[in-house]
Coordinates of C-alpha atoms in Angstrom, one line a residue:
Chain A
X226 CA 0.0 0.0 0.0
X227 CA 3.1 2.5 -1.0
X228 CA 2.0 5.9 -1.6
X229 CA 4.8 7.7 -3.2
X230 CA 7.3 4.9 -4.4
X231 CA 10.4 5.7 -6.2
X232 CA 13.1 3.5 -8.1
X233 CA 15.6 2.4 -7.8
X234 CA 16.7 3.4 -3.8
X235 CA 20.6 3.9 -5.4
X236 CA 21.8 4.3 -8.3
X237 CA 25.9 4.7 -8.6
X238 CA 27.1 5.9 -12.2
X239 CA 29.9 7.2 -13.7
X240 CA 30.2 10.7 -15.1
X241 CA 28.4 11.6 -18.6
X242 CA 26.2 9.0 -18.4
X243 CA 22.4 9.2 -18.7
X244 CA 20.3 7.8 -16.0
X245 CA 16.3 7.7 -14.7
X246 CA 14.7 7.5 -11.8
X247 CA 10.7 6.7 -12.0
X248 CA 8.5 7.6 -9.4
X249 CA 4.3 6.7 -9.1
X250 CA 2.2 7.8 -6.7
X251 CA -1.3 5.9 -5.6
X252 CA -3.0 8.3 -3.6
X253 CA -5.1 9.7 -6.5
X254 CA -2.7 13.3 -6.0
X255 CA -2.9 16.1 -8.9
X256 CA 0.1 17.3 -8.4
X257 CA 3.9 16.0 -8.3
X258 CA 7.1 17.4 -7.5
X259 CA 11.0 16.9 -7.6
X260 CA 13.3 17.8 -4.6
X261 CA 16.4 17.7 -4.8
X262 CA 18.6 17.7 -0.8
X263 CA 22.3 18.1 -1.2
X264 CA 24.8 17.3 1.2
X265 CA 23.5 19.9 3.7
X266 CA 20.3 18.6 3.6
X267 CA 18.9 21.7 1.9
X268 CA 16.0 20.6 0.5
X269 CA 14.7 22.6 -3.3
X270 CA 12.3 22.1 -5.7
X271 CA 13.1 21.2 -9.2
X272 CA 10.3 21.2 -11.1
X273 CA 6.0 20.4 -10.1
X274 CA 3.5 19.0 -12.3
X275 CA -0.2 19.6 -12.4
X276 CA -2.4 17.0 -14.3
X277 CA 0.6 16.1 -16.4
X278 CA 1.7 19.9 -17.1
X279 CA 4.7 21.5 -16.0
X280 CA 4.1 24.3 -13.5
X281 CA 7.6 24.8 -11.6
X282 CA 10.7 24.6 -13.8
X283 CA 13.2 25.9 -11.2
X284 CA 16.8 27.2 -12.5
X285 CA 18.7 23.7 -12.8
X286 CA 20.5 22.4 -16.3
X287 CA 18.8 21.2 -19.6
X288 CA 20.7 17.8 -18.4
X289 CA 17.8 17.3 -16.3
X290 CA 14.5 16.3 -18.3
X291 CA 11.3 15.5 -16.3
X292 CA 8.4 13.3 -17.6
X293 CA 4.7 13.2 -16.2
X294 CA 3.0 9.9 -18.6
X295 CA 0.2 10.1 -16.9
X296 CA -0.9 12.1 -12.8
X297 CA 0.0 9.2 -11.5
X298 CA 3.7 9.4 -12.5
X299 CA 6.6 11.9 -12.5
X300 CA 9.6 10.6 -14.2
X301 CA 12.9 12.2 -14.0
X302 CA 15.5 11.9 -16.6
X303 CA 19.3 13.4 -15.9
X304 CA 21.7 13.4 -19.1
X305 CA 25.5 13.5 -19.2
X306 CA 25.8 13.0 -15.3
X307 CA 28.6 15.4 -13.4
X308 CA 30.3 15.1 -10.3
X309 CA 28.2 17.9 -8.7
X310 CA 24.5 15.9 -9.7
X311 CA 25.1 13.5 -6.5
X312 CA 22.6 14.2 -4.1
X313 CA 19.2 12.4 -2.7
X314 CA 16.6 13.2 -5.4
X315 CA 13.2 13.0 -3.3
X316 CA 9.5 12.7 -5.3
X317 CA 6.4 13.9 -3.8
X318 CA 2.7 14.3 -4.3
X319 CA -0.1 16.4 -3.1
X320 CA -3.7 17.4 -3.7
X321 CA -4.3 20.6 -6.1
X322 CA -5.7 22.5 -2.8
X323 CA -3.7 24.8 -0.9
X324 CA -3.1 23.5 2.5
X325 CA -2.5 20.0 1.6
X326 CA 0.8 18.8 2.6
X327 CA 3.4 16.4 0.7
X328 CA 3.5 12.8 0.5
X329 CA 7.2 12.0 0.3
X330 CA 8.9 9.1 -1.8
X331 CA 12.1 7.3 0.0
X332 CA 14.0 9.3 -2.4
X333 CA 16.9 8.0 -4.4
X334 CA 20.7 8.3 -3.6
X335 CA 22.2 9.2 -6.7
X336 CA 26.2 8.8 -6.9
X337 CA 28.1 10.7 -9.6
X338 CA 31.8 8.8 -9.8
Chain B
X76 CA 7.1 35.2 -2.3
X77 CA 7.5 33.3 0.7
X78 CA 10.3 31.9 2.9
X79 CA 11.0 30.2 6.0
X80 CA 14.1 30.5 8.5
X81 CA 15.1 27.8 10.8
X82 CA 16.5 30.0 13.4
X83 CA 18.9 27.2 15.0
X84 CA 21.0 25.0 12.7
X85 CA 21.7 22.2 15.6
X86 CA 19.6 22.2 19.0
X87 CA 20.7 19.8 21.9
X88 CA 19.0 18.6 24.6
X89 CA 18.8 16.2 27.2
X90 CA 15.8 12.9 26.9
X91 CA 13.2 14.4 28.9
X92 CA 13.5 18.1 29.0
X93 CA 11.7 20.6 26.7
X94 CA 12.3 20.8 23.2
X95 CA 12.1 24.0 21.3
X96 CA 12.6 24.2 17.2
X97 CA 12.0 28.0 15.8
X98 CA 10.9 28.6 12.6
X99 CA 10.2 32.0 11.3
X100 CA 8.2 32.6 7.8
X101 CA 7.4 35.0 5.1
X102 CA 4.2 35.2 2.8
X103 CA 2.7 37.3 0.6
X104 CA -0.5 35.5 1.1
X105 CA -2.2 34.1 4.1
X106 CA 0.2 31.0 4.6
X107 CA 0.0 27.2 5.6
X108 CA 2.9 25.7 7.4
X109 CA 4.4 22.8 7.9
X110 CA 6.6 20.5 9.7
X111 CA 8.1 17.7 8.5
X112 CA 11.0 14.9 10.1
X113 CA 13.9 13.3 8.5
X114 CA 15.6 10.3 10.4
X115 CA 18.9 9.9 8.9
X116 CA 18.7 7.9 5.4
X117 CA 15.0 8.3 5.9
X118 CA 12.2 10.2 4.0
X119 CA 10.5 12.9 5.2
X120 CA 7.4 12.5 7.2
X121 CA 4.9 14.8 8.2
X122 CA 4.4 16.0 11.8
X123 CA 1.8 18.7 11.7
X124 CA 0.1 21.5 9.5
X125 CA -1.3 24.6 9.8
X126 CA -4.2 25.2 7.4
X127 CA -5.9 28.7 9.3
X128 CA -7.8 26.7 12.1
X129 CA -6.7 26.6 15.1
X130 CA -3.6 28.4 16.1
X131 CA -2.0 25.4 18.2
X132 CA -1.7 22.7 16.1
X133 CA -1.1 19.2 18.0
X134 CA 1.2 16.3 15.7
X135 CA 1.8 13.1 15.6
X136 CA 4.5 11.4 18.3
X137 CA 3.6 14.8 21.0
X138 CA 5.0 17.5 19.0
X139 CA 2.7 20.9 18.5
X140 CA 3.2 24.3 17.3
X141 CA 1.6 27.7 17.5
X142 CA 0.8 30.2 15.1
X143 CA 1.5 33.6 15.8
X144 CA 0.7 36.1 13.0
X145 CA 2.2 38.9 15.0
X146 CA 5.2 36.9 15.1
X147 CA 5.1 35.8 11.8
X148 CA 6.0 32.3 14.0
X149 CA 5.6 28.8 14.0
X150 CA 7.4 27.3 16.6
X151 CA 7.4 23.4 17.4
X152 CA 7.8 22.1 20.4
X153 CA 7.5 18.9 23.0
X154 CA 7.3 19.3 26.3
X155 CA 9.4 16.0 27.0
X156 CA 12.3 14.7 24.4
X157 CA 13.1 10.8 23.8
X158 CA 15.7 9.5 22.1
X159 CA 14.2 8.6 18.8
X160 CA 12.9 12.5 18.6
X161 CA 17.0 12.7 17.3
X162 CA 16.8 13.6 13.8
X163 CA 16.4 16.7 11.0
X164 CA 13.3 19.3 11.3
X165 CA 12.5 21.3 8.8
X166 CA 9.9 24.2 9.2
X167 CA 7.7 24.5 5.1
X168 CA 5.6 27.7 3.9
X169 CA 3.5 27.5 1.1
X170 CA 1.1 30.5 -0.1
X171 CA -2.3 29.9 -0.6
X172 CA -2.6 32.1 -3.5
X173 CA -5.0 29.0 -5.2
X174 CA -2.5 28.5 -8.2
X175 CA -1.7 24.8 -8.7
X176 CA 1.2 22.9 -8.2
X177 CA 2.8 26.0 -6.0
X178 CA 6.3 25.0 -4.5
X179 CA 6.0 24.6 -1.1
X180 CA 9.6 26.3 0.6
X181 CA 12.0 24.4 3.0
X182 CA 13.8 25.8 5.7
X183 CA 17.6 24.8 6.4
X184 CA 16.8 22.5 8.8
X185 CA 17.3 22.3 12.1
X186 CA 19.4 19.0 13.5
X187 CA 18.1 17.9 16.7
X188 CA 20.3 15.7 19.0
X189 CA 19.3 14.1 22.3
X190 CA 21.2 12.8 24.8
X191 CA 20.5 10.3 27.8

């Protein structure tokens, strides 16, 4: 009964390759979001979808390619991979209204070598 | 546009005293907050929200924070800490303008370490 699940947990990869991590959500949510938390734990958003179109499209590289399918799914897509991508990518969900909070994925530990 | 600060990077305490986490926010519209946990190599779960109810707000595992407008405040606390309460805090704004898909803002973080 996973709410927000993300894939894979870890991913280790070499730099300028091209790597995805999927993430679905079951709780019937409009709206889906990237976060990205560096080594500081700083949390930001990347980008936020509504009913499969992009809302948020925060300030990071082309390299970095999201993909909403369907509500139910925000995939994100990261070409040529650099040193300085290795964080803990985080996927969430919430309803369209205003006060409702995120539901958090496990997030994915992403390792640039 | 809105912001939070996390007025304390690292709090300590002692299991069983008081715990005190400040958070201060900014909002160009009326705003609902949030607290959420991180256990380390953990997600982020939710402890308690403000939504413009009532201006104590009680969470899950005996954490609860007040709103003050005048303070533009939302401090969490617990009167007693425990061990497991050890982990990352992080105070989150998000306007209430309507629009869809809004970011909602994360403060720094505040690290919370108990000892026995």
């Amino acid at each position: 009964d996973t709410a927000v699940s993300q894939t894979p947990k870890y991913l280790v990869t070499q730099m300028g390759n091209d790597k995805s991590i999927k993430c679905e959500q079951n709780l019937g949510h409009d709206t889906m979001y990237w976060y990205k938390q560096d080594s500081k734990k700083f949390l930001k958003i990347m980008f936020s979808y509504n009913n499969k179109e992009l809302i948020i499209n925060e300030t990071v590289p082309n390299r970095f390619s999201p993909k909403s399918p369907d509500k139910a799914h925000l995939n994100l897509h990261i070409n040529s991979l650099e040193l300085g991508d290795s964080a803990v990518y985080f996927c969430a969900s919430r309803e369209s209204t205003t006060a409702s909070p995120l539901h958090f994925g496990n997030g994915t530990r992403l390792t640039v070598t | 546009a809105q912001s939070v600060t996390q007025l304390d990077s690292h709090v300590s305490v002692s299991e069983g005293t008081p715990v005190l986490l400040r958070c201060n926010y900014s909002s160009s519209y009326s705003p609902s907050l949030f607290w959420y946990v991180q256990h380390p190599n953990k997600g982020l779960q939710l402890l308690l929200k403000y939504t413009s109810a009532a201006t104590l707000v009680k969470g899950i595992n005996g954490f609860e924070a007040e709103f003050k407008k005048s303070e533009t405040s939302f401090h969490l606390t617990k009167p007693s800490a425990h061990m497991s309460d050890a982990a990352e805090y992080f105070c989150v704004v998000s306007d209430r303008s309507g629009q869809a898909g809004t970011a909602l803002i994360f403060g720094k973080g505040t690290t919370l370490s108990v000892s026995s």
